[in-house]
mmCIF file of C-alpha atoms in Angstrom:
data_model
loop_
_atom_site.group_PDB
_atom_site.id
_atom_site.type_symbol
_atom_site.label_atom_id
_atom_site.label_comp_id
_atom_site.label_asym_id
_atom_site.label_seq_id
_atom_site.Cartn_x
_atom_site.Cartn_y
_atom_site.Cartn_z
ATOM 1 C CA UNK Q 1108 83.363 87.515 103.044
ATOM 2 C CA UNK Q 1109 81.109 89.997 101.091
ATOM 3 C CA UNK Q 1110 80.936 87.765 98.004
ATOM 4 C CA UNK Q 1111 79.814 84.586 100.520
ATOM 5 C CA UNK Q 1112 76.981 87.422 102.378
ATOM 6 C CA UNK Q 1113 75.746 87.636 98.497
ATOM 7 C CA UNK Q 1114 76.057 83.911 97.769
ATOM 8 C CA UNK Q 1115 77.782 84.329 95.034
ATOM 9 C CA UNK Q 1116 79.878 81.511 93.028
ATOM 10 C CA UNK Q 1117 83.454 80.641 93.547
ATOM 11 C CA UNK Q 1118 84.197 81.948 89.761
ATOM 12 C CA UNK Q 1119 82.666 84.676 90.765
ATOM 13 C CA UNK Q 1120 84.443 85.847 93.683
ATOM 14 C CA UNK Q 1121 87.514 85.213 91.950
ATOM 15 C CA UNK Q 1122 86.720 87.417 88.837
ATOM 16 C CA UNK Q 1123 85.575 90.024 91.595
ATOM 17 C CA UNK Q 1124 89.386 89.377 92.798
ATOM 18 C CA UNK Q 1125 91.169 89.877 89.595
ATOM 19 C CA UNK Q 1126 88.759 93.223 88.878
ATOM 20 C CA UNK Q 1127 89.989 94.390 92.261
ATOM 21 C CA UNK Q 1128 93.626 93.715 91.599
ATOM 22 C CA UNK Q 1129 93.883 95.081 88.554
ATOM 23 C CA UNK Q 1130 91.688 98.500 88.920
ATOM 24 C CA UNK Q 1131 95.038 99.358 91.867
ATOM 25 C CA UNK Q 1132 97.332 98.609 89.233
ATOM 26 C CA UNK Q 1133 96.343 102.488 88.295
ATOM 27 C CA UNK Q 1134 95.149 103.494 91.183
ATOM 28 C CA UNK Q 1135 96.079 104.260 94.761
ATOM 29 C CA UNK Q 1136 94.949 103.224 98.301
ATOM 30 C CA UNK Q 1137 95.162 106.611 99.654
ATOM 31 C CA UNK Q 1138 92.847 108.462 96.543
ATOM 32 C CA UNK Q 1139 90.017 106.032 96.576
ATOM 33 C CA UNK Q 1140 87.856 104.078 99.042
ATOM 34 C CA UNK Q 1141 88.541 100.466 98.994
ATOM 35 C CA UNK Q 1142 85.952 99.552 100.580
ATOM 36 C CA UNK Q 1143 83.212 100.741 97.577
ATOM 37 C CA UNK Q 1144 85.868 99.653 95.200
ATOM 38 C CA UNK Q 1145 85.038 95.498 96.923
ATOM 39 C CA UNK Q 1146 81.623 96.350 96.440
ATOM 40 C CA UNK Q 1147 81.461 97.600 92.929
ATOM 41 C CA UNK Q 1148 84.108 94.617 91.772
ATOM 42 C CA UNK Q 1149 81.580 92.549 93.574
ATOM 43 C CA UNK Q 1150 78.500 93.895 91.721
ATOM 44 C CA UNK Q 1151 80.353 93.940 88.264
ATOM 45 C CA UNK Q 1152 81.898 90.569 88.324
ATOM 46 C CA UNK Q 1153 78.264 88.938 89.405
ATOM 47 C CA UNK Q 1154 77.277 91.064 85.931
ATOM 48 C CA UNK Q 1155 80.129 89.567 84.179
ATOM 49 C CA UNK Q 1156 79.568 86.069 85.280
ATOM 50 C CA UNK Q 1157 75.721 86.286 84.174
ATOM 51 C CA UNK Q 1158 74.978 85.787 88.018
ATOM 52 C CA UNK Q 1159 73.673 89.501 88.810
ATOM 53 C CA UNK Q 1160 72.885 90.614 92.199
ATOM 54 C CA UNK Q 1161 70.625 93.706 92.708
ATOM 55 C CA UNK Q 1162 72.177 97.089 93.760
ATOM 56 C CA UNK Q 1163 70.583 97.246 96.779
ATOM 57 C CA UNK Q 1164 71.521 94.436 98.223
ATOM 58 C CA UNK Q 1165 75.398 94.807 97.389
ATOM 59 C CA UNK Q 1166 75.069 98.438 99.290
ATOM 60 C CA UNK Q 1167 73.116 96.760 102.764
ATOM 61 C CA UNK Q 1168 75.273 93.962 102.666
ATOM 62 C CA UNK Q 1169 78.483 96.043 102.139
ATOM 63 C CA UNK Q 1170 77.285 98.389 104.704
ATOM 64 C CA UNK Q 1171 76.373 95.411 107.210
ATOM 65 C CA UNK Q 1172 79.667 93.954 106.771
ATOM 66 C CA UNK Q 1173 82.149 96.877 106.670
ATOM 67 C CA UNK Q 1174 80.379 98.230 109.848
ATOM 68 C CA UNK Q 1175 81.246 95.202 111.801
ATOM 69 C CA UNK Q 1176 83.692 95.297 114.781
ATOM 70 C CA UNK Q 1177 86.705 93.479 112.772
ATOM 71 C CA UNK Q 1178 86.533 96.390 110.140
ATOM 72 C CA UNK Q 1179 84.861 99.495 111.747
ATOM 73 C CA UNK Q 1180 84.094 101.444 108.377
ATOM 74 C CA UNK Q 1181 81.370 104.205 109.425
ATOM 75 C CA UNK Q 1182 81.518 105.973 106.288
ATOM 76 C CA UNK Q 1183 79.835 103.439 103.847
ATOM 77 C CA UNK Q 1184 77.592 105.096 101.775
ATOM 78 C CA UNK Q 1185 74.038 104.303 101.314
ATOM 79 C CA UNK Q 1186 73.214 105.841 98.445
ATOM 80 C CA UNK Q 1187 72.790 103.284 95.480
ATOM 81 C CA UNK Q 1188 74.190 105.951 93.414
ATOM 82 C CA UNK Q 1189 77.309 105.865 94.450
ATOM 83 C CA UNK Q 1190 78.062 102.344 94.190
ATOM 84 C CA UNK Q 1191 76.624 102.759 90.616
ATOM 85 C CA UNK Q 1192 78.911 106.020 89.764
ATOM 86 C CA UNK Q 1193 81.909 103.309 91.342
ATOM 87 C CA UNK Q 1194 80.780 100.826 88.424
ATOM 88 C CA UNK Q 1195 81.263 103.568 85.966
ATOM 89 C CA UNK Q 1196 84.874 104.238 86.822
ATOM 90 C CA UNK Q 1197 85.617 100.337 87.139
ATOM 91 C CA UNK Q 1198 84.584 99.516 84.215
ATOM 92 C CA UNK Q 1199 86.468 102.913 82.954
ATOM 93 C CA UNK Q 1200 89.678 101.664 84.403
ATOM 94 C CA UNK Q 1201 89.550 97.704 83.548
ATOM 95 C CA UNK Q 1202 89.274 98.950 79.591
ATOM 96 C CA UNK Q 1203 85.783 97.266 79.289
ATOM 97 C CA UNK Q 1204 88.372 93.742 79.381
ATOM 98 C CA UNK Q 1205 85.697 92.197 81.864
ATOM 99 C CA UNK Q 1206 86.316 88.568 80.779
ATOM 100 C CA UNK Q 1207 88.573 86.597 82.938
ATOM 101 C CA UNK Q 1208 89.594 83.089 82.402
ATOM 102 C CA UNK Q 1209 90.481 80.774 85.816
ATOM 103 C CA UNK Q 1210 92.783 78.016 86.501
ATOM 104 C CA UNK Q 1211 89.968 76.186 87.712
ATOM 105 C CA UNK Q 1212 89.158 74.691 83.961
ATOM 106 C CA UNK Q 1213 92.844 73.735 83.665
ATOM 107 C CA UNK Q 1214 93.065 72.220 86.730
ATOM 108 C CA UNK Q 1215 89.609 70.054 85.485
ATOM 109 C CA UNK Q 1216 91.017 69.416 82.298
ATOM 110 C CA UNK Q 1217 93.891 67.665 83.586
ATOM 111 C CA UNK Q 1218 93.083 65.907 86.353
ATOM 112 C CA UNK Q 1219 89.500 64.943 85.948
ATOM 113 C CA UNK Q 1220 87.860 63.871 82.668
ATOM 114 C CA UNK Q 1221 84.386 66.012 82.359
ATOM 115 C CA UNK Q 1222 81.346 64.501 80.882
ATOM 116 C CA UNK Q 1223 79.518 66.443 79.227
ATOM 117 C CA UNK Q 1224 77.108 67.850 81.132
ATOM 118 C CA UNK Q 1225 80.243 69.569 82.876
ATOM 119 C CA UNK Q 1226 81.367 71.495 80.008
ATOM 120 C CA UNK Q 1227 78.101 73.577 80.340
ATOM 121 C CA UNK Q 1228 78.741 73.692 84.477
ATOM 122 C CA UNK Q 1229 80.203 75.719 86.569
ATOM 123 C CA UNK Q 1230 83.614 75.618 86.368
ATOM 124 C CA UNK Q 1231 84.735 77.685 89.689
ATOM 125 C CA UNK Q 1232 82.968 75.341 91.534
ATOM 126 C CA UNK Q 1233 84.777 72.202 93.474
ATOM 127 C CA UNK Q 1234 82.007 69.773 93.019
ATOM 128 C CA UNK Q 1235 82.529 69.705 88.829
ATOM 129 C CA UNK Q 1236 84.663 66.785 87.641
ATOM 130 C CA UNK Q 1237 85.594 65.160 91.191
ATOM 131 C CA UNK Q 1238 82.164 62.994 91.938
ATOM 132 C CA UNK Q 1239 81.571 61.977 88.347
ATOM 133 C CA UNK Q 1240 83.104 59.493 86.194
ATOM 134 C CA UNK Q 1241 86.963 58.452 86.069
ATOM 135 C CA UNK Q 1242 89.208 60.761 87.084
ATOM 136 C CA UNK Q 1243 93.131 61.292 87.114
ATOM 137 C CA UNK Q 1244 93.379 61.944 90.872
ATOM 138 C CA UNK Q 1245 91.232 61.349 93.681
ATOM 139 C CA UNK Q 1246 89.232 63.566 95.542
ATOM 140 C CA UNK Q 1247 91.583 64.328 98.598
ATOM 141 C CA UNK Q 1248 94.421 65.557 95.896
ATOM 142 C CA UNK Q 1249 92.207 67.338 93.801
ATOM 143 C CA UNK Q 1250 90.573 69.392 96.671
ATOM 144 C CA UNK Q 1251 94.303 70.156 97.570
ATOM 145 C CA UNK Q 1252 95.469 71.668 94.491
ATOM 146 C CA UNK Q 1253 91.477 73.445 94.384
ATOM 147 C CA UNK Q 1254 92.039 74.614 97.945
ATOM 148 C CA UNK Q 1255 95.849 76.046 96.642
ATOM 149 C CA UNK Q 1256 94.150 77.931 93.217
ATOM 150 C CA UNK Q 1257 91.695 79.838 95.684
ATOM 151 C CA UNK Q 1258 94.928 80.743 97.749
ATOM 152 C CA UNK Q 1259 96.519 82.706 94.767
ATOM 153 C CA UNK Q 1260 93.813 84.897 94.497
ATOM 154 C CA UNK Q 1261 95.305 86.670 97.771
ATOM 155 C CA UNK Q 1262 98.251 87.723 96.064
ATOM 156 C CA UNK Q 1263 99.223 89.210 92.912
ATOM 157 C CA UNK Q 1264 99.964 85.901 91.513
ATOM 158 C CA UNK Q 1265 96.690 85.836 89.382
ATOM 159 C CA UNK Q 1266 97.716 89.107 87.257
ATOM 160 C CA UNK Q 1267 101.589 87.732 86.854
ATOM 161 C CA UNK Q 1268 100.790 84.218 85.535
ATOM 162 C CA UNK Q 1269 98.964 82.827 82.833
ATOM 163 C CA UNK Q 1270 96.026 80.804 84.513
ATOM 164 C CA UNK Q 1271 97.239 77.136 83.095
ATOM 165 C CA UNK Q 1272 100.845 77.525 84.369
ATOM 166 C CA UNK Q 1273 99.129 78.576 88.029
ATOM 167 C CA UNK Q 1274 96.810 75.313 87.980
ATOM 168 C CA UNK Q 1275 99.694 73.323 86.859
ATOM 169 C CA UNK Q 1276 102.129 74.953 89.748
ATOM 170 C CA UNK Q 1277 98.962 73.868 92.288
ATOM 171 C CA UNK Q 1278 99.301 70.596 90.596
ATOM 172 C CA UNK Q 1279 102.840 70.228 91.516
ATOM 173 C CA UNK Q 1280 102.944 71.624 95.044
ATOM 174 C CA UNK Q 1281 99.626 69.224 95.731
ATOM 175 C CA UNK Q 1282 102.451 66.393 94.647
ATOM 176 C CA UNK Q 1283 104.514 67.365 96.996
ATOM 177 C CA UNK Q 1284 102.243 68.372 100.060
ATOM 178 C CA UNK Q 1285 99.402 65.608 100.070
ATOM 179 C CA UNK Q 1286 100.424 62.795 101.930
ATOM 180 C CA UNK Q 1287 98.984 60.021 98.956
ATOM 181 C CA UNK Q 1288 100.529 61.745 95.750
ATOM 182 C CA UNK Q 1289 103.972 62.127 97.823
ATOM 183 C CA UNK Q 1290 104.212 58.389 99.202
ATOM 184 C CA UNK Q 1291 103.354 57.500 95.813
ATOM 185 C CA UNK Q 1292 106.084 59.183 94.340
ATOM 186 C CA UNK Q 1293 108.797 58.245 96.818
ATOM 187 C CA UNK Q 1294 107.551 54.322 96.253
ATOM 188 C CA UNK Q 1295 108.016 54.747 92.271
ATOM 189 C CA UNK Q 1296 111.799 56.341 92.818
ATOM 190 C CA UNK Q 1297 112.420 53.150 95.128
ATOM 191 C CA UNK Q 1298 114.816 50.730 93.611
ATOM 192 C CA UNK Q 1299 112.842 47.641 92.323
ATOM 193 C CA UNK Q 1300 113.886 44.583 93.540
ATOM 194 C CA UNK Q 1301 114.653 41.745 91.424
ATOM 195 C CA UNK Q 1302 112.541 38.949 91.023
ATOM 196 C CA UNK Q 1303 112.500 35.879 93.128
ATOM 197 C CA UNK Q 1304 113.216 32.210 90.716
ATOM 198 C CA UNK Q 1305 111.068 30.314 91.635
ATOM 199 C CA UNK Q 1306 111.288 25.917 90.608
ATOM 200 C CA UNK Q 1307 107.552 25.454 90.987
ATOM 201 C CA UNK Q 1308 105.854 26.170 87.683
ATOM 202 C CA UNK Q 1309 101.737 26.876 87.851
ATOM 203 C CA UNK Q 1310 99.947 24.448 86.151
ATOM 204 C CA UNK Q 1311 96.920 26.035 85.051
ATOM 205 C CA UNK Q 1312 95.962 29.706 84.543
ATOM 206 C CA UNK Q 1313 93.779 29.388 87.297
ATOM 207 C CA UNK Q 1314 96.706 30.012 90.147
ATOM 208 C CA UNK Q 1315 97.936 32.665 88.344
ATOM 209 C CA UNK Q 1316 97.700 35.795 89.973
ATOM 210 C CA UNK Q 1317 96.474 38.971 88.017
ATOM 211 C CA UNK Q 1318 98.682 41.647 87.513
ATOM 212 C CA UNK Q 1319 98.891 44.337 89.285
ATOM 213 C CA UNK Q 1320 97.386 47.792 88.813
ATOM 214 C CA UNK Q 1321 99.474 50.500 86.969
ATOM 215 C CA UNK Q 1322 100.400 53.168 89.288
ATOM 216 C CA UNK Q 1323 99.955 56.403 88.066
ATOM 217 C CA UNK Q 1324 103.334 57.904 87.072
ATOM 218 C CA UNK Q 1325 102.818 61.825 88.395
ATOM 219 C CA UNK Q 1326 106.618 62.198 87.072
ATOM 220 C CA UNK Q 1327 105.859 62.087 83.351
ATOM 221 C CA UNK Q 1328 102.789 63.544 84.111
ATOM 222 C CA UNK Q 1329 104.399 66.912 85.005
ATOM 223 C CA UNK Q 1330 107.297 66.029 81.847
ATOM 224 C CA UNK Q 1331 104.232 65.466 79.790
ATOM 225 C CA UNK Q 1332 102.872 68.795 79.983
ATOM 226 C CA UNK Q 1333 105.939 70.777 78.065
ATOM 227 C CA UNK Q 1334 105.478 73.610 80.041
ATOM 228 C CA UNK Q 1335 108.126 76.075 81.686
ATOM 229 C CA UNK Q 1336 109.598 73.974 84.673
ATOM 230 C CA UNK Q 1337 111.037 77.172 86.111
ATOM 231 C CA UNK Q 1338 108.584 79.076 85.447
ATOM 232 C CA UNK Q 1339 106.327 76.623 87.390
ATOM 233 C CA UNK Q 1340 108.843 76.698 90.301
ATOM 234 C CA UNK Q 1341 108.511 79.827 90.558
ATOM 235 C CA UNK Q 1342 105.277 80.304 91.122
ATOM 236 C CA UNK Q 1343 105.140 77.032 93.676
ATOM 237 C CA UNK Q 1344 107.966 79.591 95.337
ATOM 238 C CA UNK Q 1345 105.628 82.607 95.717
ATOM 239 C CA UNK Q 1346 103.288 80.200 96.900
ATOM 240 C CA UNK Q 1347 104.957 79.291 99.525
ATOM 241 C CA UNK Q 1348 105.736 82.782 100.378
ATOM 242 C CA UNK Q 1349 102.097 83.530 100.906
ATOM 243 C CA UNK Q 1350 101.477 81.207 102.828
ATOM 244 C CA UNK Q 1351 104.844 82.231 105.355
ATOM 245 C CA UNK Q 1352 103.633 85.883 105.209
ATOM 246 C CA UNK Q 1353 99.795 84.636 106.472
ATOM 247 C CA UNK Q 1354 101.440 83.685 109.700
ATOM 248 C CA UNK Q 1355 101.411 86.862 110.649
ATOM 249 C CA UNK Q 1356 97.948 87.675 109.750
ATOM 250 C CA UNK Q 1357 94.575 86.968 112.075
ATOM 251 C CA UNK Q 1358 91.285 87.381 112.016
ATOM 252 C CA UNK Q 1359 91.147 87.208 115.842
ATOM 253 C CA UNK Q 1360 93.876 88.511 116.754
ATOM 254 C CA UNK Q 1361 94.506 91.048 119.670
ATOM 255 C CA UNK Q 1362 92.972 94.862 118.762
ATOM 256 C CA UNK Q 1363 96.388 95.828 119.282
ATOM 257 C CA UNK Q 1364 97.012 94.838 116.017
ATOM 258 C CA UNK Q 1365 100.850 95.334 114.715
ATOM 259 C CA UNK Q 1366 103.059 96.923 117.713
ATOM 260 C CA UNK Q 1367 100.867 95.010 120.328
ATOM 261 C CA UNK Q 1368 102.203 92.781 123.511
ATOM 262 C CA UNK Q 1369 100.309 89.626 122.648
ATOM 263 C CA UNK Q 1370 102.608 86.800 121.959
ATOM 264 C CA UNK Q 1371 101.575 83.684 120.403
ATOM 265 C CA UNK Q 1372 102.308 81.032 117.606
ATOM 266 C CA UNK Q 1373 104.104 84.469 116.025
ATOM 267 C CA UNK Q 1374 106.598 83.760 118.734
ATOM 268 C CA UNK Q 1375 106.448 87.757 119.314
ATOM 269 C CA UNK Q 1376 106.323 88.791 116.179
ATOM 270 C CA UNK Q 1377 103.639 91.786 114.630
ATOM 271 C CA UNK Q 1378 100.103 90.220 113.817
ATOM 272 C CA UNK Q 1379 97.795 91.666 111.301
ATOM 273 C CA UNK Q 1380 94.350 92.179 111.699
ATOM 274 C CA UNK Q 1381 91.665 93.383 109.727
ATOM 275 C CA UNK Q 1382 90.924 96.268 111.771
ATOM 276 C CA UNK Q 1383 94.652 97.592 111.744
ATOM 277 C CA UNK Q 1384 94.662 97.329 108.338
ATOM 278 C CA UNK Q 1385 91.488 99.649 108.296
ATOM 279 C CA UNK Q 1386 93.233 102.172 110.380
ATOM 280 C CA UNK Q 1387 96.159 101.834 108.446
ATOM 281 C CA UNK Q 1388 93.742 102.747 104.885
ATOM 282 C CA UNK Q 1389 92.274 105.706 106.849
ATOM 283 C CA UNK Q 1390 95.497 107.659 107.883
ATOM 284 C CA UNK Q 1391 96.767 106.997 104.394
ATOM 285 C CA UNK Q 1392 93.807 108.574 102.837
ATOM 286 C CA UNK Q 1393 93.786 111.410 105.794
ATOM 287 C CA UNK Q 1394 97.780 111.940 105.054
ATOM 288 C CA UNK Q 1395 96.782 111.918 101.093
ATOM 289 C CA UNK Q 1396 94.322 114.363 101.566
ATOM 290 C CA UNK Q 1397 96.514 116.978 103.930
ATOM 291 C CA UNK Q 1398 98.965 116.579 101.042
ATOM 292 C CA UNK Q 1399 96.204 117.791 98.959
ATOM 293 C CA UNK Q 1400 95.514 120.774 100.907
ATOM 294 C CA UNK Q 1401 98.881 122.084 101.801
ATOM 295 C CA UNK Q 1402 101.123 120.797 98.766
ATOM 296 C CA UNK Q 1403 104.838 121.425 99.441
ATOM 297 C CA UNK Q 1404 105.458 123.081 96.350
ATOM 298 C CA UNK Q 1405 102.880 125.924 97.584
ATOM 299 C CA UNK Q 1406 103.258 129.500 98.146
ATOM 300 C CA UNK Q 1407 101.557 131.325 101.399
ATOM 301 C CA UNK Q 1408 98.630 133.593 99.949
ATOM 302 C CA UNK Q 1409 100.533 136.704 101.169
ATOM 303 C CA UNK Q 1410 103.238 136.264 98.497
ATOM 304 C CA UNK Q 1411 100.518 135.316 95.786
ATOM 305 C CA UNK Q 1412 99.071 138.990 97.149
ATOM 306 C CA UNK Q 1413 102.451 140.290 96.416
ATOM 307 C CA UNK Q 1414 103.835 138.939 93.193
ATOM 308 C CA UNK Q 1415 100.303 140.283 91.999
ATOM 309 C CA UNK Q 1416 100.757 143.661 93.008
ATOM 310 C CA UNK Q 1417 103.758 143.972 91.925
ATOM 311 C CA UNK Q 1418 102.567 142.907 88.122
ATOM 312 C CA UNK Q 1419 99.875 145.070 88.222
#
C-alpha cells in the first residue's frame, strides 16, 4: 500500500520486500518498529532501483497511511531524521548487498521473446514482453503466472529460492490453474485416434486442406528446462499454502479481529486483520520492553546495597 501511495514500480516494491525480509532475518519484531523499518526499505529500494523518492514524502505518506483506521499507528515519527538514521542501520544490516534480482526477467525470458527495446525496460512491470511481438503464451496465462510471482513476495519464499526456479514453479502452477494451458494439456494426453481410409483420392492440391497448427507442447516445455522437478514442487506446495493460510486474513474484516464472533466464508474460524496484527506488534514490543526493565536474572537493589557493604 505505501509503495502504491509513492507510485513506485512493481520491481520496486518487490526489492523493498526482499530488504524487509531479510533485515528480520537478524532482527526482532518486538526490538524495532516495523512500521519505520516499511518506510526506510521503501526509501532505500526506490534508491536502489534508480527511482528515488524524496524523504519527505516517504515520512507524510508513511505517517498518512499508518495513521489510518485499519492500522492505528500514533507514534510515527515526523522527523526526517529518523527515517534517515533507519536507512543507516538498513543498509548496516543488509551488508551493503542492495542488488536484488526478480523472477520477473525469468518469467519474460521464457515465455515471451523481448525485442529489444525491452531489454532496456522495466522488467517488474506486467506490460514488458506480453503486447509486443510473438510470444510463448498468451496474455491471460502470462498475467497468471505474473499475478502468482507478486504472491511470493508475501512469504518467505523469495529469500529460500533462487528467483528462476520461483518463476518456473509460477510457470507450472499457471499450467495447472488457468483454464487454457490445462485443457490444452489434458487434449495432448488424449489418446489419438486413428485415421479414417478414405477411397476418394484429391485430385489437385487445391482441395487439400492445410495442416493444422502445432500445439504448443507445455510438457517438454517444463522437461526442457533441466531444472529440479522437486525442487519446483516444492515451491508450487508452499504456494499453495499461502494462499490456504490468506483465508483467514481480511482487510475488512470485523475489529474483533482473531477471538471475535463474526462468522463467515472462515466457517468460524479466527480472521486476521491489519489492525490486530498492529495490536499484536505493540504488546510484543510493550512485553519486550518490561523484559528490559525487570530482567529475571535481576537482583532487588537492597541486596546490591548489601553484597556492597559487606565488600567494603
Amino acid at each position: 500500500m505505501l509503495g502504491k501511495r509513492l507510485s513506485l514500480r512493481q520491481r520496486v516494491i518487490a526489492t523493498a520486500t526482499v530488504f524487509f525480509r531479510r533485515f528480520y532475518v537478524k532482527n526482532l519484531y518486538c526490538e524495532t518498529d516495523p512500521f519505520i523499518v516499511i518506510a526506510a526499505c521503501c526509501y532505500v529500494a526506490a534508491k536502489a532501483e534508480e527511482s528515488p523518492v524524496h524523504i519527505k514524502n516517504v515520512v507524510s505518506e508513511s505517517r498518512i497511511m499508518f495513521s489510518q483506521e485499519g492500522y492505528g499507528v500514533k507514534t510515527f515519527p515526523s522527523d526526517n531524521s529518523k527515517l534517515a538514521e533507519m536507512e543507516f542501520y538498513l543498509v548496516s544490516d543488509l551488508e551493503c548487498d542492495l542488488v536484488v534480482f526478480h523472477p520477473y526477467r525469468t518469467l519474460l525470458t521464457l515465455c515471451g521473446r523481448e525485442g529489444a527495446h525491452a531489454l532496456v525496460a522495466e522488467a517488474g512491470e506486467v506490460g514488458v514482453g506480453i503486447d509486443n511481438g510473438p510470444r510463448y503464451w498468451e496474455e491471460g496465462p502470462l498475467q497468471t503466472a505474473w499475478f502468482i510471482i507478486n504472491d511470493t513476495y508475501r512469504s518467505e519464499i523469495c529469500l529460500l529460492y533462487p528467483p528462476h526456479m520461483i518463476a518456473i514453479a509460477a510457470i507450472y502452477l499457471t499450467l495447472v490453474l488457468n483454464e487454457k494451458t490445462r485443457d490444452a494439456i489434458q487434449a495432448q494426453a488424449a489418446p489419438v485416434p486413428p485415421p479414417r481410409r478414405s477411397s476418394r483420392t484429391s485430385s489437385g492440391s487445391a482441395h487439400r486442406k492445410p495442416a493444422p497448427a502445432q500445439q504448443q507442447d507445455f510438457v517438454g516445455f517444463m522437461a526442457g528446462l533441466r531444472v529440479s522437478l522437486p525442487t519446483v514442487a516444492m515451491i508450487a506446495q508452499e504456494i499453495l499454502s499461502l494462499y490456504t493460510l490468506w483465508e483467514r486474513y481480511s482487510d475488512a474484516a470485523p475489529e474483533s479481529g482473531p477471538g471475535g464472533s463474526g462468522a463467515g466464508e472462515n466457517s468460524g474460524e479466527d480472521v486476521v486483520t491489519p489492525a490486530f496484527m498492529t495490536r499484536l506488534l505493540l504488546r510484543m514490543r510493550e512485553g519486550r520492553l518490561a523484559d528490559l526493565a525487570h530482567p529475571a536474572s535481576g537482583q532487588p537493589m537492597n541486596k546490591r546495597l548489601e553484597r556492597t557493604q559487606a565488600a567494603g
